[in-house]
C-alpha positions as a LaTeX table, in Angstrom:
\begin{tabular}{lrrr}
\hline
Residue & $x$ (\AA) & $y$ (\AA) & $z$ (\AA) \\
\hline
Met1 & $-23.02$ & $-5.01$ & 0.60 \\
Ser2 & $-21.22$ & $-6.87$ & $-2.17$ \\
Asp3 & $-21.35$ & $-3.79$ & $-4.41$ \\
Ile4 & $-19.76$ & $-1.67$ & $-1.69$ \\
Val5 & $-17.00$ & $-4.24$ & $-1.21$ \\
Lys6 & $-16.36$ & $-4.36$ & $-4.98$ \\
Tyr7 & $-16.22$ & $-0.59$ & $-5.32$ \\
Thr8 & $-13.99$ & $-0.22$ & $-2.28$ \\
Ile9 & $-11.55$ & $-2.81$ & $-3.60$ \\
Leu10 & $-11.61$ & $-1.15$ & $-7.02$ \\
Tyr11 & $-10.89$ & 2.27 & $-5.54$ \\
Gly12 & $-8.18$ & 0.80 & $-3.32$ \\
Ile13 & $-6.44$ & $-0.68$ & $-6.36$ \\
Leu14 & $-6.88$ & 2.57 & $-8.28$ \\
Met15 & $-5.33$ & 4.59 & $-5.46$ \\
Gly16 & $-2.48$ & 2.06 & $-5.28$ \\
Val17 & $-1.81$ & 2.51 & $-9.00$ \\
Ile18 & $-1.88$ & 6.30 & $-8.69$ \\
Phe19 & 0.53 & 6.35 & $-5.75$ \\
Thr20 & 2.80 & 3.82 & $-7.44$ \\
Val21 & 3.03 & 5.95 & $-10.57$ \\
Val22 & 3.65 & 9.13 & $-8.56$ \\
Phe23 & 6.32 & 7.57 & $-6.34$ \\
Val24 & 8.11 & 5.85 & $-9.22$ \\
Leu25 & 8.12 & 8.93 & $-11.46$ \\
Phe26 & 8.65 & 11.59 & $-8.80$ \\
Gly27 & 10.63 & 9.73 & $-6.11$ \\
Lys28 & 13.70 & 11.93 & $-6.39$ \\
Pro29 & 11.86 & 15.28 & $-6.38$ \\
Leu30 & 9.77 & 14.14 & $-3.41$ \\
Gly31 & 12.90 & 13.07 & $-1.55$ \\
Ala32 & 14.58 & 16.37 & $-2.40$ \\
Ile33 & 11.81 & 18.25 & $-0.60$ \\
Phe34 & 12.91 & 16.76 & 2.71 \\
Leu35 & 16.59 & 15.92 & 2.12 \\
Gln36 & 19.68 & 17.78 & 0.94 \\
Asp37 & 22.20 & 14.94 & 0.46 \\
Ser38 & 22.14 & 13.51 & $-3.08$ \\
Val39 & 22.99 & 9.98 & $-1.87$ \\
Leu40 & 20.03 & 10.00 & 0.52 \\
Ile41 & 17.77 & 11.31 & $-2.23$ \\
Glu42 & 18.82 & 8.42 & $-4.50$ \\
Gln43 & 18.23 & 5.90 & $-1.71$ \\
Thr44 & 14.86 & 7.43 & $-0.93$ \\
Ala45 & 13.75 & 7.15 & $-4.56$ \\
Tyr46 & 14.88 & 3.51 & $-4.65$ \\
Phe47 & 13.09 & 2.73 & $-1.38$ \\
Leu48 & 9.86 & 4.32 & $-2.65$ \\
Lys49 & 10.00 & 2.07 & $-5.72$ \\
Ile50 & 10.38 & $-1.01$ & $-3.53$ \\
Leu51 & 7.62 & 0.14 & $-1.18$ \\
Cys52 & 5.26 & 0.64 & $-4.12$ \\
Leu53 & 5.46 & $-3.03$ & $-5.03$ \\
Ser54 & 2.93 & $-3.68$ & $-2.28$ \\
Ala55 & 0.79 & $-0.58$ & $-2.84$ \\
Leu56 & $-1.62$ & $-2.28$ & $-5.22$ \\
Met57 & $-2.56$ & $-4.93$ & $-2.69$ \\
Leu58 & $-2.82$ & $-2.72$ & 0.40 \\
Gly59 & $-6.26$ & $-1.39$ & $-0.55$ \\
Val60 & $-7.57$ & $-4.92$ & $-1.04$ \\
Ile61 & $-6.02$ & $-6.19$ & 2.18 \\
Asn62 & $-7.31$ & $-3.26$ & 4.22 \\
Met63 & $-10.82$ & $-3.77$ & 2.81 \\
Ile64 & $-10.82$ & $-7.49$ & 3.63 \\
Thr65 & $-9.46$ & $-6.83$ & 7.12 \\
Ser66 & $-12.15$ & $-4.21$ & 7.79 \\
Tyr67 & $-14.82$ & $-6.52$ & 6.40 \\
Phe68 & $-13.87$ & $-9.31$ & 8.80 \\
Gln69 & $-13.71$ & $-6.87$ & 11.71 \\
Ala70 & $-17.21$ & $-5.61$ & 10.89 \\
Leu71 & $-18.47$ & $-9.20$ & 10.88 \\
Gly72 & $-16.91$ & $-9.78$ & 14.30 \\
Lys73 & $-14.35$ & $-12.26$ & 13.00 \\
Ala74 & $-11.31$ & $-10.94$ & 14.82 \\
Ile75 & $-9.14$ & $-14.03$ & 14.31 \\
Lys76 & $-9.50$ & $-13.91$ & 10.50 \\
Ser77 & $-8.80$ & $-10.19$ & 10.53 \\
Leu78 & $-5.71$ & $-10.66$ & 12.69 \\
Thr79 & $-4.50$ & $-13.50$ & 10.47 \\
Ile80 & $-4.75$ & $-11.36$ & 7.34 \\
Thr81 & $-2.97$ & $-8.48$ & 9.06 \\
Met82 & $-0.13$ & $-10.73$ & 10.21 \\
Leu83 & 0.20 & $-12.31$ & 6.75 \\
Arg84 & 0.30 & $-8.84$ & 5.22 \\
Asn85 & 3.18 & $-7.84$ & 7.44 \\
Val86 & 5.08 & $-11.02$ & 6.65 \\
Ala87 & 4.29 & $-11.36$ & 2.95 \\
Leu88 & 4.40 & $-7.74$ & 1.82 \\
Phe89 & 6.59 & $-5.76$ & 4.17 \\
Ile90 & 9.41 & $-8.14$ & 5.15 \\
Pro91 & 10.49 & $-9.10$ & 1.60 \\
\hline
\end{tabular}
């Protein structure tokens, strides 16, 4: 069980790094796929950079939340989810 948790956290962090690199390097081209206005494309690229600040921790947080849910500890899982929304998404 502990090996699965370690590997899942490792892969979550790895995926966070990959998405962060992609969104930081290719934010404008990705925004241009869906938008035509250059101002909106610039804002989209900036927003993706800000959003990626939390990408590294999301895999870890989701793993811990799922772990507590599997153990039947709903209050701990809910607490972590609420802290995630306050600590990572609001700032």
